[in-house]
Tab-separated table of C-alpha atoms in Angstrom:
chain	number	residue	atom	x	y	z
A	101	MET	CA	89.144	107.883	81.737
A	102	ARG	CA	89.376	110.772	79.337
A	103	LYS	CA	86.727	110.926	76.673
A	104	SER	CA	87.904	111.751	73.202
A	105	VAL	CA	84.663	111.208	71.344
A	106	CYS	CA	81.044	110.482	71.962
A	107	ALA	CA	79.775	107.029	71.120
A	108	THR	CA	77.965	106.636	67.844
A	109	ALA	CA	74.221	106.259	68.191
A	110	ALA	CA	73.897	102.588	68.973
A	111	LEU	CA	70.777	101.630	67.059
A	112	SER	CA	71.711	103.274	63.824
A	113	ALA	CA	75.219	101.825	63.988
A	114	LEU	CA	73.844	98.397	64.763
A	115	ALA	CA	71.714	98.615	61.650
A	116	LEU	CA	74.770	99.560	59.635
A	117	THR	CA	76.674	96.611	61.103
A	118	LEU	CA	73.965	94.153	60.182
A	119	ALA	CA	73.883	95.582	56.694
A	120	ALA	CA	77.643	95.181	56.430
A	121	CYS	CA	77.477	91.579	57.619
A	122	SER	CA	74.970	90.734	54.915
A	123	GLY	CA	77.700	91.460	52.397
A	124	ALA	CA	76.952	88.702	49.866
A	125	SER	CA	73.676	90.216	48.848
A	126	ASP	CA	74.824	93.808	49.103
A	127	ASP	CA	78.430	94.052	48.053
A	128	GLY	CA	79.095	90.819	46.282
A	129	ASP	CA	81.496	89.415	48.865
A	130	PRO	CA	81.551	85.683	48.009
A	131	THR	CA	82.522	84.714	51.556
A	132	ALA	CA	79.481	86.279	53.192
A	133	THR	CA	76.007	84.831	53.662
A	134	GLY	CA	72.754	86.678	53.347
A	135	ASP	CA	71.862	86.354	57.035
A	136	GLY	CA	74.987	88.018	58.401
A	137	ASP	CA	75.855	85.090	60.687
A	138	ALA	CA	78.840	83.392	59.017
A	139	PRO	CA	80.688	83.238	55.714
A	140	ALA	CA	79.170	80.938	53.072
A	141	GLU	CA	82.578	79.301	52.738
A	142	ASP	CA	85.197	78.587	55.379
A	143	VAL	CA	87.879	81.248	55.350
A	144	THR	CA	91.443	80.963	56.614
A	145	ILE	CA	92.586	84.371	57.816
A	146	SER	CA	96.273	85.242	57.813
A	147	PHE	CA	97.179	86.385	61.313
A	148	TYR	CA	100.442	87.941	62.474
A	149	THR	CA	101.487	88.827	66.010
A	150	ASP	CA	104.503	89.623	68.154
A	151	LYS	CA	103.138	87.238	70.777
A	152	ALA	CA	104.684	84.025	69.491
A	153	ALA	CA	104.356	82.358	72.889
A	154	TRP	CA	100.598	82.708	72.694
A	155	GLU	CA	100.279	80.324	69.737
A	156	PRO	CA	98.713	77.483	71.802
A	157	SER	CA	95.942	79.828	72.954
A	158	PHE	CA	95.204	81.004	69.417
A	159	GLU	CA	95.146	77.383	68.253
A	160	GLU	CA	92.580	76.680	70.977
A	161	MET	CA	90.526	79.613	69.739
A	162	ASN	CA	90.471	78.075	66.248
A	163	THR	CA	88.445	75.189	67.642
A	164	VAL	CA	85.934	77.741	68.955
A	165	SER	CA	85.742	79.845	65.771
A	166	GLU	CA	85.615	76.955	63.300
A	167	PRO	CA	81.796	76.695	63.515
A	168	GLU	CA	81.729	80.332	62.371
A	169	GLY	CA	83.685	79.316	59.277
A	170	LEU	CA	86.690	81.377	60.404
A	171	THR	CA	90.158	80.017	61.175
A	172	LEU	CA	93.426	81.824	61.840
A	173	SER	CA	96.695	80.914	60.134
A	174	PHE	CA	99.139	81.875	62.894
A	175	THR	CA	102.533	83.527	62.372
A	176	GLY	CA	104.253	84.678	65.546
A	177	TYR	CA	107.288	86.879	66.091
A	178	SER	CA	109.364	86.796	69.281
A	179	ASP	CA	111.267	90.017	68.529
A	180	PRO	CA	108.918	93.022	68.870
A	181	THR	CA	111.208	95.312	66.881
A	182	ALA	CA	111.430	92.864	63.984
A	183	TYR	CA	107.677	92.407	64.109
A	184	ASP	CA	106.924	96.135	63.923
A	185	ALA	CA	109.265	96.433	60.934
A	186	PHE	CA	107.563	93.472	59.242
A	187	VAL	CA	104.076	94.954	59.607
A	188	LYS	CA	105.090	98.328	58.167
A	189	GLN	CA	106.939	96.641	55.291
A	190	ALA	CA	104.010	94.303	54.543
A	191	PHE	CA	101.812	97.236	53.588
A	192	ARG	CA	104.281	98.125	50.827
A	193	THR	CA	103.723	94.712	49.205
A	194	ASP	CA	100.805	92.647	47.931
A	195	SER	CA	100.860	90.616	51.164
A	196	VAL	CA	98.811	92.869	53.414
A	197	PRO	CA	97.998	90.917	56.609
A	198	ASP	CA	94.326	90.098	57.048
A	199	LEU	CA	94.573	90.386	60.817
A	200	PHE	CA	97.436	91.510	63.036
A	201	THR	CA	98.179	92.675	66.557
A	202	TRP	CA	99.500	96.184	67.096
A	203	HIS	CA	99.744	99.011	69.628
A	204	THR	CA	97.349	101.720	70.770
A	205	GLY	CA	98.292	105.376	71.100
A	206	GLY	CA	100.574	107.094	68.634
A	207	GLN	CA	101.624	103.928	66.825
A	208	LEU	CA	98.013	103.100	65.930
A	209	ALA	CA	97.399	106.689	64.855
A	210	GLU	CA	100.413	106.436	62.555
A	211	LEU	CA	98.926	103.470	60.663
A	212	VAL	CA	95.475	105.068	60.554
A	213	GLU	CA	96.861	108.289	59.105
A	214	GLN	CA	98.384	106.227	56.301
A	215	GLY	CA	95.067	104.472	55.611
A	216	LEU	CA	96.477	101.033	56.463
A	217	VAL	CA	93.875	99.899	59.003
A	218	ALA	CA	90.210	99.073	58.367
A	219	GLU	CA	87.651	101.117	60.306
A	220	THR	CA	85.678	99.266	62.994
A	221	THR	CA	83.236	101.971	64.121
A	222	ASP	CA	80.205	99.754	63.401
A	223	LEU	CA	81.693	96.824	65.338
A	224	TRP	CA	82.215	99.027	68.402
A	225	ALA	CA	78.658	100.361	68.208
A	226	GLU	CA	77.297	96.822	68.201
A	227	ALA	CA	79.611	95.729	71.041
A	228	GLU	CA	78.603	98.686	73.200
A	229	ALA	CA	74.912	98.037	72.488
A	230	ASN	CA	75.408	94.409	73.577
A	231	GLY	CA	77.343	95.330	76.723
A	232	ASP	CA	80.418	93.509	75.424
A	233	VAL	CA	82.894	96.285	76.266
A	234	PRO	CA	83.330	98.368	79.425
A	235	GLU	CA	82.773	102.102	79.431
A	236	GLY	CA	85.790	104.068	78.334
A	237	LEU	CA	87.686	101.272	76.574
A	238	ILE	CA	86.636	102.737	73.224
A	239	ASP	CA	88.812	105.787	73.889
A	240	ASN	CA	91.909	103.686	73.221
A	241	TYR	CA	90.629	102.877	69.733
A	242	THR	CA	89.224	106.249	68.693
A	243	ILE	CA	91.043	108.481	66.242
A	244	ASP	CA	89.349	111.586	64.860
A	245	GLY	CA	85.952	110.322	65.985
A	246	LYS	CA	86.180	106.880	64.356
A	247	GLN	CA	87.212	103.504	65.709
A	248	TYR	CA	89.995	101.289	64.362
A	249	CYS	CA	90.819	97.725	65.450
A	250	VAL	CA	89.195	95.891	68.370
A	251	PRO	CA	90.759	94.931	71.714
A	252	LEU	CA	92.829	91.776	71.666
A	253	ASN	CA	92.926	91.919	75.441
A	254	VAL	CA	92.979	94.171	78.452
A	255	VAL	CA	95.407	94.121	81.322
A	256	TYR	CA	94.955	95.749	84.712
A	257	TRP	CA	98.134	96.736	86.546
A	258	THR	CA	98.063	95.598	90.155
A	259	MET	CA	100.339	94.447	92.973
A	260	TYR	CA	101.088	90.726	93.266
A	261	TYR	CA	102.323	89.549	96.653
A	262	ASN	CA	103.788	86.370	98.105
A	263	LYS	CA	101.259	85.120	100.665
A	264	ASN	CA	103.764	82.942	102.498
A	265	ILE	CA	106.084	85.902	103.052
A	266	PHE	CA	103.218	88.028	104.338
A	267	ASP	CA	102.067	85.232	106.670
A	268	GLU	CA	105.594	84.585	107.955
A	269	HIS	CA	105.983	88.223	108.992
A	270	GLY	CA	102.414	88.778	110.177
A	271	LEU	CA	101.628	91.307	107.456
A	272	GLU	CA	98.189	92.393	106.281
A	273	VAL	CA	97.360	93.564	102.775
A	274	PRO	CA	97.842	97.360	102.847
A	275	THR	CA	94.971	99.633	101.871
A	276	THR	CA	96.760	102.985	102.290
A	277	TRP	CA	100.157	104.287	101.200
A	278	GLU	CA	101.223	104.596	104.848
A	279	GLU	CA	100.370	100.931	105.431
A	280	LEU	CA	102.283	99.960	102.285
A	281	GLU	CA	105.379	101.756	103.586
A	282	THR	CA	105.002	100.014	106.968
A	283	VAL	CA	104.872	96.644	105.209
A	284	ALA	CA	107.968	97.529	103.181
A	285	ASP	CA	109.881	98.713	106.268
A	286	THR	CA	109.010	95.500	108.122
A	287	LEU	CA	110.271	93.408	105.235
A	288	VAL	CA	113.530	95.367	104.998
A	289	GLU	CA	114.093	94.920	108.741
A	290	ASN	CA	113.756	91.161	108.162
A	291	ASP	CA	116.123	91.071	105.150
A	292	VAL	CA	113.345	90.578	102.616
A	293	VAL	CA	113.311	92.748	99.477
A	294	PRO	CA	109.850	94.333	99.301
A	295	PHE	CA	109.459	95.191	95.602
A	296	HIS	CA	110.504	94.101	92.130
A	297	GLN	CA	111.406	96.588	89.409
A	298	MET	CA	113.191	96.487	86.055
A	299	ASN	CA	115.423	98.891	84.135
A	300	ILE	CA	114.244	97.729	80.709
A	301	ILE	CA	110.819	97.208	79.115
A	302	PHE	CA	108.874	98.131	82.275
A	303	GLU	CA	111.145	100.836	83.665
A	304	PHE	CA	108.236	103.341	83.602
A	305	VAL	CA	105.612	101.411	85.579
A	306	TRP	CA	106.416	102.724	89.049
A	307	PHE	CA	106.282	106.268	87.659
A	308	GLN	CA	102.751	105.681	86.371
A	309	ALA	CA	101.586	104.047	89.619
A	310	LEU	CA	103.001	106.790	91.835
A	311	LEU	CA	101.907	109.761	89.726
A	312	ALA	CA	98.382	108.459	89.028
A	313	GLY	CA	97.927	107.901	92.772
A	314	HIS	CA	99.484	111.226	93.718
A	315	SER	CA	97.928	113.567	91.162
A	316	PRO	CA	95.601	111.936	88.584
A	317	GLU	CA	95.021	115.270	86.854
A	318	THR	CA	98.781	115.745	86.384
A	319	TYR	CA	99.120	112.189	85.012
A	320	GLU	CA	96.383	112.982	82.491
A	321	GLY	CA	97.831	116.416	81.765
A	322	LEU	CA	101.147	114.929	80.663
A	323	GLN	CA	99.212	113.002	77.997
A	324	THR	CA	97.831	116.194	76.455
A	325	GLY	CA	100.610	118.697	77.068
A	326	GLU	CA	98.535	120.490	79.711
A	327	ALA	CA	100.950	119.484	82.491
A	328	SER	CA	104.733	119.675	82.637
A	329	TYR	CA	107.306	117.090	83.654
A	330	THR	CA	108.805	119.813	85.848
A	331	ASP	CA	105.549	120.460	87.738
A	332	PRO	CA	105.927	120.083	91.527
A	333	GLU	CA	103.673	117.012	91.571
A	334	VAL	CA	105.957	115.150	89.155
A	335	VAL	CA	109.107	116.153	91.029
A	336	GLU	CA	107.537	114.975	94.307
A	337	VAL	CA	106.793	111.582	92.771
A	338	MET	CA	110.351	111.163	91.535
A	339	GLU	CA	111.714	112.153	94.948
A	340	GLN	CA	109.412	109.632	96.622
A	341	TRP	CA	110.542	106.933	94.164
A	342	GLY	CA	114.198	107.769	94.847
A	343	GLU	CA	113.620	107.661	98.626
A	344	MET	CA	112.079	104.199	98.259
A	345	MET	CA	115.228	103.045	96.468
A	346	ASP	CA	117.404	104.641	99.174
A	347	ASN	CA	115.397	102.731	101.789
A	348	GLY	CA	116.191	99.401	100.154
A	349	TYR	CA	112.669	98.758	98.916
A	350	PHE	CA	113.680	97.448	95.470
A	351	ILE	CA	115.652	94.541	94.067
A	352	ASP	CA	118.565	95.197	91.708
A	353	PRO	CA	116.700	96.348	88.555
A	354	GLY	CA	119.193	94.550	86.323
A	355	VAL	CA	118.701	91.103	87.847
A	356	SER	CA	118.313	88.485	85.108
A	357	THR	CA	116.064	86.053	86.994
A	358	ASP	CA	112.500	86.262	85.710
A	359	PRO	CA	110.051	88.102	88.011
A	360	GLN	CA	107.678	85.155	88.438
A	361	THR	CA	110.506	83.094	89.899
A	362	LEU	CA	111.620	85.956	92.139
A	363	LEU	CA	108.113	86.378	93.568
A	364	SER	CA	107.252	82.697	93.887
A	365	THR	CA	110.529	81.915	95.698
A	366	GLY	CA	110.198	84.920	98.001
A	367	GLU	CA	113.275	86.751	96.716
A	368	VAL	CA	110.914	89.694	96.427
A	369	ALA	CA	107.686	89.994	98.400
A	370	MET	CA	105.713	92.090	95.909
A	371	ALA	CA	105.760	92.755	92.163
A	372	TYR	CA	103.734	95.429	90.346
A	373	PHE	CA	102.627	93.898	87.049
A	374	GLY	CA	99.760	93.609	84.614
A	375	THR	CA	97.302	90.776	85.118
A	376	PHE	CA	99.114	88.781	82.436
A	377	PHE	CA	101.534	88.008	85.290
A	378	THR	CA	99.038	85.461	86.622
A	379	GLY	CA	99.774	83.191	83.677
A	380	GLN	CA	103.515	83.573	84.239
A	381	LEU	CA	103.148	82.647	87.918
A	382	ASP	CA	101.004	79.664	86.999
A	383	SER	CA	103.756	78.538	84.617
A	384	VAL	CA	106.188	78.135	87.538
A	385	GLY	CA	103.671	76.235	89.640
A	386	ALA	CA	102.510	79.072	91.907
A	387	VAL	CA	98.861	78.742	92.902
A	388	SER	CA	96.602	81.786	92.872
A	389	GLY	CA	94.982	82.455	96.239
A	390	THR	CA	97.367	80.045	98.009
A	391	ASP	CA	100.889	81.071	97.042
A	392	TYR	CA	100.134	84.571	95.855
A	393	GLY	CA	97.426	87.195	95.833
A	394	VAL	CA	96.792	90.631	94.352
A	395	PHE	CA	95.839	94.038	95.698
A	396	PRO	CA	95.546	97.464	94.077
A	397	VAL	CA	98.392	99.894	94.715
A	398	PRO	CA	97.165	102.432	97.309
A	399	ASN	CA	97.204	106.070	96.279
A	400	MET	CA	100.484	107.765	97.182
A	401	ASN	CA	98.489	110.883	98.072
A	402	PRO	CA	95.824	110.151	100.736
A	403	ASP	CA	93.866	113.190	99.514
A	404	THR	CA	93.306	111.551	96.107
A	405	GLU	CA	89.689	110.507	96.556
A	406	THR	CA	89.362	107.801	93.909
A	407	ASN	CA	91.555	104.719	93.722
A	408	GLN	CA	93.519	104.541	90.500
A	409	MET	CA	93.765	101.580	88.136
A	410	ILE	CA	96.081	101.513	85.138
A	411	LEU	CA	94.677	99.733	82.081
A	412	GLU	CA	96.660	98.370	79.154
A	413	THR	CA	94.999	97.131	76.011
A	414	GLY	CA	96.407	95.707	72.799
A	415	PRO	CA	94.629	96.002	69.448
A	416	LEU	CA	93.614	93.322	66.990
A	417	CYS	CA	93.622	95.112	63.628
A	418	VAL	CA	92.348	94.390	60.120
A	419	GLY	CA	94.567	95.373	57.210
A	420	ALA	CA	92.793	97.793	54.871
A	421	GLY	CA	92.593	96.196	51.433
A	422	ALA	CA	93.670	92.758	52.669
A	423	GLU	CA	92.579	89.729	50.661
A	424	ASN	CA	90.184	88.598	53.423
A	425	GLU	CA	89.333	91.998	54.864
A	426	GLN	CA	85.613	91.277	55.335
A	427	ALA	CA	86.263	87.881	56.929
A	428	ALA	CA	88.790	89.504	59.269
A	429	LEU	CA	86.174	92.089	60.253
A	430	ASP	CA	83.689	89.260	60.873
A	431	TYR	CA	86.284	87.546	63.068
A	432	SER	CA	86.841	90.812	64.955
A	433	ALA	CA	83.093	91.120	65.628
A	434	TRP	CA	82.980	87.496	66.822
A	435	TRP	CA	86.095	88.032	68.978
A	436	MET	CA	84.384	90.752	71.033
A	437	GLY	CA	81.477	88.472	71.977
A	438	GLU	CA	80.917	86.687	75.278
A	439	ASP	CA	81.563	83.157	73.960
A	440	ALA	CA	84.886	84.009	72.350
A	441	GLN	CA	86.053	86.030	75.338
A	442	GLY	CA	85.037	83.362	77.839
A	443	ALA	CA	87.128	80.824	75.912
A	444	TRP	CA	90.045	83.275	75.611
A	445	SER	CA	90.013	84.148	79.325
A	446	SER	CA	89.974	80.460	80.217
A	447	SER	CA	92.850	79.678	77.852
A	448	ARG	CA	95.049	82.569	78.986
A	449	GLY	CA	94.181	82.496	82.702
A	450	ASP	CA	93.721	86.251	82.432
A	451	VAL	CA	90.930	88.783	82.567
A	452	SER	CA	88.808	89.685	79.548
A	453	PHE	CA	87.644	93.074	78.353
A	454	ASN	CA	84.110	91.630	77.996
A	455	PRO	CA	82.379	92.170	81.363
A	456	LYS	CA	80.145	89.142	80.710
A	457	ALA	CA	83.041	86.705	80.250
A	458	GLU	CA	83.694	84.478	83.239
A	459	VAL	CA	87.061	84.948	84.981
A	460	ALA	CA	88.061	81.627	86.541
A	461	ASP	CA	90.844	82.951	88.800
A	462	PRO	CA	89.193	84.140	92.045
A	463	GLU	CA	91.857	86.779	92.747
A	464	LEU	CA	91.414	88.332	89.305
A	465	ALA	CA	87.631	87.913	89.421
A	466	THR	CA	87.522	90.056	92.582
A	467	LEU	CA	89.700	92.690	90.934
A	468	VAL	CA	87.567	92.787	87.777
A	469	GLU	CA	84.381	93.040	89.823
A	470	ALA	CA	85.781	96.031	91.713
A	471	VAL	CA	86.722	97.759	88.443
A	472	GLY	CA	83.277	96.970	87.044
A	473	ASN	CA	81.645	98.487	90.128
A	474	ASP	CA	83.327	101.817	89.408
A	475	GLU	CA	85.540	101.585	92.481
A	476	PHE	CA	88.462	102.891	90.431
A	477	GLN	CA	89.322	105.699	88.080
A	478	VAL	CA	90.747	103.808	85.112
A	479	GLN	CA	93.813	105.381	83.502
A	480	MET	CA	95.659	104.477	80.315
A	481	ARG	CA	99.082	102.889	80.698
A	482	TYR	CA	101.922	105.407	80.401
A	483	LEU	CA	103.393	103.717	77.338
A	484	GLU	CA	100.242	104.091	75.238
A	485	ALA	CA	99.142	107.397	76.781
A	486	THR	CA	102.396	109.206	76.050
A	487	PRO	CA	103.437	110.667	72.686
A	488	LEU	CA	105.872	108.238	71.098
A	489	PRO	CA	108.957	110.544	71.043
A	490	VAL	CA	108.458	111.360	74.723
A	491	TYR	CA	107.941	107.724	75.660
A	492	THR	CA	111.044	106.715	73.720
A	493	LEU	CA	113.168	109.230	75.648
A	494	SER	CA	111.526	108.170	78.920
A	495	THR	CA	112.916	104.645	78.546
A	496	GLU	CA	116.400	106.155	78.810
A	497	ILE	CA	115.511	108.575	81.632
A	498	PHE	CA	113.590	106.083	83.792
A	499	GLY	CA	116.015	103.247	82.997
A	500	ASP	CA	118.878	105.359	84.322
A	501	PHE	CA	116.816	106.492	87.307
A	502	VAL	CA	115.981	102.997	88.569
A	503	THR	CA	119.585	101.902	87.995
A	504	ASN	CA	121.528	104.854	89.426
A	505	ASN	CA	118.964	106.943	91.338
A	506	PRO	CA	120.381	110.315	90.209
A	507	ASP	CA	118.906	113.776	90.819
A	508	PRO	CA	115.658	113.436	88.804
A	509	VAL	CA	115.320	117.074	87.768
A	510	PRO	CA	117.732	117.079	84.773
A	511	GLY	CA	115.958	114.038	83.334
A	512	LEU	CA	112.547	115.629	83.859
A	513	GLU	CA	113.749	118.784	82.112
A	514	ARG	CA	114.832	116.699	79.097
A	515	LEU	CA	111.437	114.999	79.007
A	516	GLN	CA	109.652	118.341	79.162
A	517	ALA	CA	111.760	119.716	76.321
A	518	GLU	CA	110.881	116.685	74.194
A	519	ALA	CA	107.191	117.065	75.094
A	520	GLU	CA	107.173	120.761	74.185
A	521	ALA	CA	108.774	119.993	70.805
A	522	TYR	CA	106.156	117.322	70.129
A	523	TRP	CA	103.162	119.466	71.067
A	524	ALA	CA	104.504	122.408	69.064
A	525	GLU	CA	104.414	120.204	65.954
A	526	GLN	CA	100.770	119.351	66.619
A	527	GLU	CA	99.611	122.971	66.509
């Protein structure tokens, strides 16, 4: 993963963190104790998120954080667009959210530039000193050498497959791109659709998987303006993607049936999703390790030496100047710890960013262990890694591509023009 900053010296930052946590004696914060362990009084923290469906999990977490004197008052939005508008509007009022979920990349930088988010550099230094965060995750939260927000979660993007379909057709889990194509061809010959894909929300994910596995340096170069969308490596990926569609590898990208149902019923044999998909499969009664399994997407280019793993992470942010800003920072520090993350992983049925947190699902536990053993080069998800104007245009370009499979070059030229305009403004 690219490094944008060097970590702050751990011991000195840890000392600063402890000093900050002893706020009652130092800064007069009436909610803080002198020993830095918990507020002197219970504090209810206002919490806003666009993950309304996750309310039961956050309610469970309240039972874990109550001994710390910290409880969340949950407000969830189901419409992401309405939620983003609410957060930006809230900072123009006296009702600044204590704690809220947000986005990494350009959208986080936008709030930081406006001074709306509390700095968390000391919290990150303590978490790194404790081994509570994996190497490189901090890059997603670093802006101009300082950290803002803490990770709400991490998601690894991997291939889910229907075990019954594989068994029925005598298929083995592929470990190379050639083997993956052989599996797909076999499925097509037997009237089974190999892969799921969508033309909204996740229309970009096959692009990231193919390009990262074909030319990792080009994938990274697009994030910094050092590579072009018209480079041969990008064109080759789009042509490969189009050939896969021509070969009947993908389901209709506009199908309205949810992907967990499609995979669990065998209407598609494989679905490339983030590890949050485990919870969705569980919700329809599919059993991990019995009905479905996971495997990393093989590199499209066999000469790419290191396997690639796409990582997505969502921030948990503290509103600068919020009524309970210090308590929200205390909650953020607690959230990064092993106990909180073990409870969160258990509640969500997902992986945790904390390497010490137990992952109950054996399929995901194997995946996390492999990532922890440095078997992969971890890359940021395309959405967060790409400048916002370019990403916004890409939803149109990739959405049209997966729907109509046109000549990709005109779309790539439009993306490159948008990228050049963006990077010119940064100079």
